Coordinates of C-alpha atoms in Angstrom, one line a residue:
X1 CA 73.0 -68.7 52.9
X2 CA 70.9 -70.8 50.7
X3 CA 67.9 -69.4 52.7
X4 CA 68.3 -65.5 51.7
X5 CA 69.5 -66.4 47.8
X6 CA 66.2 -68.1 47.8
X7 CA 64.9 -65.1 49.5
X8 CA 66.4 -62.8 46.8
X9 CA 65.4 -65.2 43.7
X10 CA 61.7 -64.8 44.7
X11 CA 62.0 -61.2 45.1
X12 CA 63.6 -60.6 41.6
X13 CA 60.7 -63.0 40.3
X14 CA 58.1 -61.0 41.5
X15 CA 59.9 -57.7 40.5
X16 CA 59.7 -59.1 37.4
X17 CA 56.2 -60.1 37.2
X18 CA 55.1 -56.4 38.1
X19 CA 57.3 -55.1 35.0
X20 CA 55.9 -57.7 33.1
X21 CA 52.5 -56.3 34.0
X22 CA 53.0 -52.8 34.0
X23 CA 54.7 -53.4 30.5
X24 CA 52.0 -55.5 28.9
X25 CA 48.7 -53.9 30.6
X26 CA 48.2 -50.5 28.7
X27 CA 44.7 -48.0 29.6
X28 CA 43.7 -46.1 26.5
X29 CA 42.1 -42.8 27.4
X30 CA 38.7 -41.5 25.5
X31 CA 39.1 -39.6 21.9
X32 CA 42.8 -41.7 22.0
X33 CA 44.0 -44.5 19.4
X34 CA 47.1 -46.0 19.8
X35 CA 49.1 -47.8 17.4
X36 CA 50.9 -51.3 18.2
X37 CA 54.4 -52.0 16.5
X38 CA 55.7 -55.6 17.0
X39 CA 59.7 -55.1 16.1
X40 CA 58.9 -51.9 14.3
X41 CA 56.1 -52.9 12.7
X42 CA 52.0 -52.0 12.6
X43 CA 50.3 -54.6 13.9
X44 CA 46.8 -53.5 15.2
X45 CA 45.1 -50.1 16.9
X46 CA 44.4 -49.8 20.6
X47 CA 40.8 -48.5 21.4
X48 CA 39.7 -46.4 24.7
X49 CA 40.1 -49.0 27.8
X50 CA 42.2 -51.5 29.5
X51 CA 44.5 -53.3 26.6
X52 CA 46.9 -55.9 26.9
X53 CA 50.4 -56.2 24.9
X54 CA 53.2 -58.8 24.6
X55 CA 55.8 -56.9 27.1
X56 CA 59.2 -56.3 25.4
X57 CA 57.9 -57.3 22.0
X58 CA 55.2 -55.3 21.5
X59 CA 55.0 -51.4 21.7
X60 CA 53.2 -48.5 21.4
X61 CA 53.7 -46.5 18.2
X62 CA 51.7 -43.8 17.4
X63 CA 48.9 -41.6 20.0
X64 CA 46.5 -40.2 17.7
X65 CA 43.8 -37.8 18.4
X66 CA 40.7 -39.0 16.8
X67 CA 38.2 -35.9 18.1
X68 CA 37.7 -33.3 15.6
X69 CA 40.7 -30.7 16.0
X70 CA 40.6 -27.3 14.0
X71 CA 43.5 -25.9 12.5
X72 CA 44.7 -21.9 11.7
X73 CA 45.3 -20.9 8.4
X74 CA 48.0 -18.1 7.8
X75 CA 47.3 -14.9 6.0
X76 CA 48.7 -15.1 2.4
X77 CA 48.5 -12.6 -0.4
X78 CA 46.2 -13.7 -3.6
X79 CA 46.0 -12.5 -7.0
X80 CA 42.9 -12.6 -7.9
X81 CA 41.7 -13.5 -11.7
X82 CA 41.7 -9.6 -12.7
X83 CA 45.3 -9.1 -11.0
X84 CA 43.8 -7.7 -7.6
X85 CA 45.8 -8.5 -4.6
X86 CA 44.0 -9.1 -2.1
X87 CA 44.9 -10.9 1.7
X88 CA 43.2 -13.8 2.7
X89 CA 43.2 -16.5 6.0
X90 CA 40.7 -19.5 6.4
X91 CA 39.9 -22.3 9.5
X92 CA 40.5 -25.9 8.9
X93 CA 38.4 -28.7 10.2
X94 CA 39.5 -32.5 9.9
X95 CA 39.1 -35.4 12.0
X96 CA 41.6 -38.9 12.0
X97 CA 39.4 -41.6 10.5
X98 CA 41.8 -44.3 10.1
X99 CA 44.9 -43.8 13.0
X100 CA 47.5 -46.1 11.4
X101 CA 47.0 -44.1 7.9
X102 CA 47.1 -41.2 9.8
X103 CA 50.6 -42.0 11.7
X104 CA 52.6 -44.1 8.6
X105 CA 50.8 -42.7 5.4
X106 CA 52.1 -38.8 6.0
X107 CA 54.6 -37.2 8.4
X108 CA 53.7 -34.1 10.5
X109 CA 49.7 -34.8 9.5
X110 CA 49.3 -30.7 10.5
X111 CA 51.6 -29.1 9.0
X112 CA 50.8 -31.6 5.6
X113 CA 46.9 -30.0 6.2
X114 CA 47.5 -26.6 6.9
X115 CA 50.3 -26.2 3.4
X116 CA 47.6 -28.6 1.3
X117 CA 45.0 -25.7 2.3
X118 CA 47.2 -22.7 1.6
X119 CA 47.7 -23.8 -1.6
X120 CA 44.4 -24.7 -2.7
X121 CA 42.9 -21.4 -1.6
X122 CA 45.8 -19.9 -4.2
X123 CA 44.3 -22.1 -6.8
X124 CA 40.2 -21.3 -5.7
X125 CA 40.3 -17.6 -4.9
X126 CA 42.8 -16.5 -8.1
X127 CA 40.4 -18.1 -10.5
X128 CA 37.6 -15.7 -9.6
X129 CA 37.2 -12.0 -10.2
X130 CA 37.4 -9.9 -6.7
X131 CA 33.4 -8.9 -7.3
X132 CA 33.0 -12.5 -7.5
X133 CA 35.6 -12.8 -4.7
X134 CA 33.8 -10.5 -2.5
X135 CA 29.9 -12.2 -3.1
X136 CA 30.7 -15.6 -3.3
X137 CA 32.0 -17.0 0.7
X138 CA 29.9 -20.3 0.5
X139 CA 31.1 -21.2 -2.9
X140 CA 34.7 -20.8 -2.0
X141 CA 34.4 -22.5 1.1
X142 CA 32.8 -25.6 -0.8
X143 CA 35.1 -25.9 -3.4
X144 CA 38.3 -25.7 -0.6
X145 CA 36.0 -28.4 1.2
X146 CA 35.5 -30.9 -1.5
X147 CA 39.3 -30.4 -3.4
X148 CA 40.9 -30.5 0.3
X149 CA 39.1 -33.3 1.4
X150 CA 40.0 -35.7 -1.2
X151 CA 43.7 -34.3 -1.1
X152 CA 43.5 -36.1 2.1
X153 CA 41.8 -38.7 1.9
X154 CA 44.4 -41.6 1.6
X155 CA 45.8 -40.1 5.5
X156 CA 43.1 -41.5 6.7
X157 CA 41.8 -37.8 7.3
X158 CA 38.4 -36.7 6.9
X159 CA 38.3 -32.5 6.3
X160 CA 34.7 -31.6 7.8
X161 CA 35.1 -28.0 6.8
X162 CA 37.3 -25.1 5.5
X163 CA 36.1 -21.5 5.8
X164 CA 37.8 -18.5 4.7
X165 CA 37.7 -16.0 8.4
X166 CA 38.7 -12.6 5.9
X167 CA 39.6 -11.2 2.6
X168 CA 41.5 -8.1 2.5
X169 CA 41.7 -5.5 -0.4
X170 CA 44.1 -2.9 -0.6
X171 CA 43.0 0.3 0.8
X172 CA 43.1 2.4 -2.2
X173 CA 41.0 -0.5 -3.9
X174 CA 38.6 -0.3 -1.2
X175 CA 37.9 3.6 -0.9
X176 CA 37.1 3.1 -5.0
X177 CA 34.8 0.5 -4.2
X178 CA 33.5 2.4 -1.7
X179 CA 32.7 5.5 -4.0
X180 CA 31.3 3.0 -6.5
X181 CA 28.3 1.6 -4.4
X182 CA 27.7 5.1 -3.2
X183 CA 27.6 6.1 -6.6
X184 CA 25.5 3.0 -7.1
X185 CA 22.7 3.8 -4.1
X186 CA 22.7 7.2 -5.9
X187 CA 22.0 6.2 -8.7
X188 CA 18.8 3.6 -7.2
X189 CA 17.7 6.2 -5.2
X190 CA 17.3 9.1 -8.1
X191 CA 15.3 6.0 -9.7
X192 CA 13.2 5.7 -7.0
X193 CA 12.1 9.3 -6.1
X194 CA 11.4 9.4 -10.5
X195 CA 9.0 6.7 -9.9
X196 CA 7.4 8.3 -6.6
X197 CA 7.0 11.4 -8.6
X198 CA 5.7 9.6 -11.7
X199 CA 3.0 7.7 -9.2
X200 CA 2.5 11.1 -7.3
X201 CA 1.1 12.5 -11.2
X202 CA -0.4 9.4 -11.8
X203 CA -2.6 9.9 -7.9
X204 CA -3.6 13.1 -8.3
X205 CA -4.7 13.4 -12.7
X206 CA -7.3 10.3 -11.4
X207 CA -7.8 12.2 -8.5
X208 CA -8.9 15.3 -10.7
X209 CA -10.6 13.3 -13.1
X210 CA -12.9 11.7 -10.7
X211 CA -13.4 15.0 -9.1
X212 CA -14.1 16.2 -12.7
X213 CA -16.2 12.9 -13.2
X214 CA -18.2 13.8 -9.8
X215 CA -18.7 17.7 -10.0
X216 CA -20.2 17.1 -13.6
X217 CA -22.6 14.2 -12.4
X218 CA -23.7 17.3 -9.6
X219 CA -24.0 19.6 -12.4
X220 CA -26.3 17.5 -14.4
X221 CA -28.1 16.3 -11.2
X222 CA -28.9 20.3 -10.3
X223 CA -29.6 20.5 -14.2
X224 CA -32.4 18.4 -13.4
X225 CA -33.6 19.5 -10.4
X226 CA -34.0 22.8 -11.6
X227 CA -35.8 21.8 -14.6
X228 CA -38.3 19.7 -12.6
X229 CA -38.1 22.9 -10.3
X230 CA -39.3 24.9 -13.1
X231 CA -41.5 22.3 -14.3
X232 CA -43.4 22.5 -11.4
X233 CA -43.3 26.5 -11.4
X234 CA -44.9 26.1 -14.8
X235 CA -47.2 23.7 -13.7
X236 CA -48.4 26.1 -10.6
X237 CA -48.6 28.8 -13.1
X238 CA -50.6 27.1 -15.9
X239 CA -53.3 25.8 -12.9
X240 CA -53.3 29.3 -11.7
X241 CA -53.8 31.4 -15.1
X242 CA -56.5 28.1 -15.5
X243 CA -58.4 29.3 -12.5
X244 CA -58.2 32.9 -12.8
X245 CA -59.8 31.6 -16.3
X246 CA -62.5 29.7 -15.4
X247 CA -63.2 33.0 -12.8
X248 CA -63.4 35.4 -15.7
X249 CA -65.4 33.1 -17.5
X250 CA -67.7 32.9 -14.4
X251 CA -68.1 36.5 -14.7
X252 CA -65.6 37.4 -11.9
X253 CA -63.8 40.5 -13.7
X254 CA -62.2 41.1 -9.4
X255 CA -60.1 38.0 -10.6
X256 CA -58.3 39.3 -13.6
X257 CA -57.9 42.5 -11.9
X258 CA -56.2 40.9 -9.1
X259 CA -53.7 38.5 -12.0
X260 CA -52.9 42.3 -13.3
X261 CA -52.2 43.9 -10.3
X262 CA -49.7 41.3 -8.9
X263 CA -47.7 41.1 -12.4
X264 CA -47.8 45.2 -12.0
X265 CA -46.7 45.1 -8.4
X266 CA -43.8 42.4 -9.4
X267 CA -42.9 44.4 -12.4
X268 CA -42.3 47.7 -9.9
X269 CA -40.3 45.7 -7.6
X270 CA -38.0 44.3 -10.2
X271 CA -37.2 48.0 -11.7
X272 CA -36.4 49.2 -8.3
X273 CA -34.2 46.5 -7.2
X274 CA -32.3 46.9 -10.4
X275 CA -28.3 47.2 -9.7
X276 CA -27.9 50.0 -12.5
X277 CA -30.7 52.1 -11.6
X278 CA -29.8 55.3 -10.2
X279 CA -32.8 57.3 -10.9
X280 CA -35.9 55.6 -11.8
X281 CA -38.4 57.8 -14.2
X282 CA -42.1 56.5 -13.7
X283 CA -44.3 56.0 -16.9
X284 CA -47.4 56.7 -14.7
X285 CA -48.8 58.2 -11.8
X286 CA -48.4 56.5 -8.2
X287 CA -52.0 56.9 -8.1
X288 CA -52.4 54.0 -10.5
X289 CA -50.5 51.4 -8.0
X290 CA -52.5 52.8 -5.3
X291 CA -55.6 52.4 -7.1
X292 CA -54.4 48.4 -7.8
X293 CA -53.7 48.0 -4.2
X294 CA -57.4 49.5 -3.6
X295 CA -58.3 46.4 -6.1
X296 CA -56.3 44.1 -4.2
X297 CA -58.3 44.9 -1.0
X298 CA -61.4 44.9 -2.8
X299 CA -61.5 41.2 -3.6
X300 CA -59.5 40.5 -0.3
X301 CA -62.8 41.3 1.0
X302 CA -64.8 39.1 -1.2
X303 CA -63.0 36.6 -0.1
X304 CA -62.8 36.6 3.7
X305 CA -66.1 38.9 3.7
X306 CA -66.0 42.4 5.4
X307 CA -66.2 41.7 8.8
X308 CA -63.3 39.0 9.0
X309 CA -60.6 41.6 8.5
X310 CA -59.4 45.5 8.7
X311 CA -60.6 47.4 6.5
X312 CA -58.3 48.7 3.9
X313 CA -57.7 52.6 4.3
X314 CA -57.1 55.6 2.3
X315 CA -54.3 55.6 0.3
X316 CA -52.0 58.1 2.0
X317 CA -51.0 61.1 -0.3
X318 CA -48.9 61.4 -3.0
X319 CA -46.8 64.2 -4.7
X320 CA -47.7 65.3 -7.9
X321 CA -44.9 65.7 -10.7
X322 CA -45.6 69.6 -11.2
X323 CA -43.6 71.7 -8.5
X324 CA -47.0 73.0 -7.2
X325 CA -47.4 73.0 -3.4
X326 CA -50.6 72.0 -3.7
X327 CA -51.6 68.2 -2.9
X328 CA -54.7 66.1 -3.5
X329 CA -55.9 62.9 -1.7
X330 CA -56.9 59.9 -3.7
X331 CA -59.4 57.3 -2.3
X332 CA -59.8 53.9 -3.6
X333 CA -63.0 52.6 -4.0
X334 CA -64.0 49.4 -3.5
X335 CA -66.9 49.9 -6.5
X336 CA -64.8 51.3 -9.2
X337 CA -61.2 49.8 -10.1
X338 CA -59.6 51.8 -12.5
X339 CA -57.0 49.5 -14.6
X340 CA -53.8 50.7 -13.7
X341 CA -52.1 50.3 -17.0
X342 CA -54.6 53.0 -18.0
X343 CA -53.3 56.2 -18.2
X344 CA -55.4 58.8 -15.5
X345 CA -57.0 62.0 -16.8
X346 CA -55.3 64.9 -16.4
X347 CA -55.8 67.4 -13.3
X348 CA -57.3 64.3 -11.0

């Protein structure tokens, strides 16, 4: 008998060792911080690992979270500064930066975030026009952020970031805005094709006024080149009369004879080509020009001598003014050139 209570005495003993164990060896999982309450009361914060506790004194309190958790904001309804009502819902960041804070400083730490944001965005977004409203995101997410933030600062919470996920005008408010900007892109677009048509005016009058510029600097540039044109025509006709000069001065009367007939021949020519010339009345007898163009071949001969060329030949015959049937045959001599601005004896 003795024998098996001892048995059972060392049994319960080491029962009770491995609840002592079990009850004071505590493993702390990653992202985890537990809180220690000795008789109800915070004593110290458990990290990640293998802790140890006084067993049946000591116990754990609180298991908080201390990774960064996000939090949804509910839709609420927001009067805006200029009484527009409009619907709005955000995100909420925060992370637990102090655990024993966190677990004795405010009950339900989520539900004490998510009401502390709904009300700030209340405050934020009704203090702002809705054009305002609509523009200016960034600026109502860093107000919420910095008011927030220190809202919860003495939980031990740190609010990393708030952002507001919509806003939502009424419908009616929306189709007017709507019609506004289109007005609006109307309006910037009638200002736009003005300007391209002012610019378009703009091209083309220094278009035409180089053009103008460039046609008058090829006006005075032909101006010029027909003045040195005629310049040199005077020139050729100057040396010419000067040498048909010095010829009759020489004694060679063939030479003025020849200056006469070509002006005769190129005054003919211009009186026949005339546009308004129907019927062209002669002054003198055909047998004049003939008798030049015997002149002509006269000192043609002179010139090249009478054996270099083909000797000129009787003039053919001409028709005399009087309706006579009878013709006569004029020959040009080669020894007697008759001026043909003289006017022929009669009956020749």
């Amino acid at each position: 008998m003795d024998l098996a209570g001892l048995d059972i005495v060392v049994i319960a003993l080491v029962v009770l060792v491995i609840l002592i164990l079990f009850a004071g060896i505590k493993t702390i999982p990653q992202g985890y911080q537990y809180t220690v309450e000795r008789f109800g009361r915070y004593t110290r914060t458990l990290d990640p690992g293998l802790n140890l506790i006084i067993p049946f004194i000591d116990r754990i309190g609180a298991k908080m979270n201390v990774m960064e958790q996000v939090l949804d904001i509910p839709t609420q309804e927001v009067i805006t500064r200029d009484n527009a009502s409009v619907a709005s819902d955000a995100v909420a960041f925060y992370q637990v930066l102090n655990p024993a804070q966190a677990a004795y400083q405010v009950a339900n730490l989520e539900h004490a975030i998510i009401n502390l944001t709904m009300t700030n965005i209340r405050s934020v977004m009704g203090s702002m026009d809705l054009d305002e409203l609509l523009s200016n995101r960034d600026k109502i997410n860093d107000q919420l952020l910095r008011v927030v933030d220190e809202a919860a600062n003495p939980w031990g919470v740190k609010i990393t970031r708030v952002e507001i996920k919509d806003i939502a005008p009424p419908k009616d408010l929306v189709d007017s805005m709507a019609r506004q900007m289109k007005a609006e892109r109307e309006k910037r677009a009638q200002v736009l094709e003005a300007e391209g048509s002012r610019n378009a005016q703009i091209l083309r009058a220094e278009g035409a006024k180089q053009s103008a510029i460039l046609e008058a600097e090829g006006q005075r540039e032909a101006a010029f080149r027909d003045a040195e044109a005629r310049e040199r025509l005077a020139e050729a006709e100057a040396k010419a009369t000067k040498m048909v000069s010095e010829a009759i001065a020489a004694g060679d009367v063939q030479a003025i004879n020849y200056f006469v007939a070509q002006k005769y021949t190129e005054a003919m020519a211009a009186i026949g080509k005339a546009p308004n010339s129907k019927i062209v009345l002669m002054p003198m007898e055909a047998s004049s020009l003939i008798g030049s163009l015997g002149g002509i071949g006269a000192i043609a001969r002179e010139v090249f001598g009478n054996g270099g060329g083909a000797q000129v030949a009787s003039t053919p015959r001409t028709r005399q003014s009087t309706p006579a049937t009878t013709t006569t045959t004029t020959t040009a001599s080669t020894s007697a050139f008759r001026n043909p601005f003289e006017t022929p004896p009669q009956g020749s």
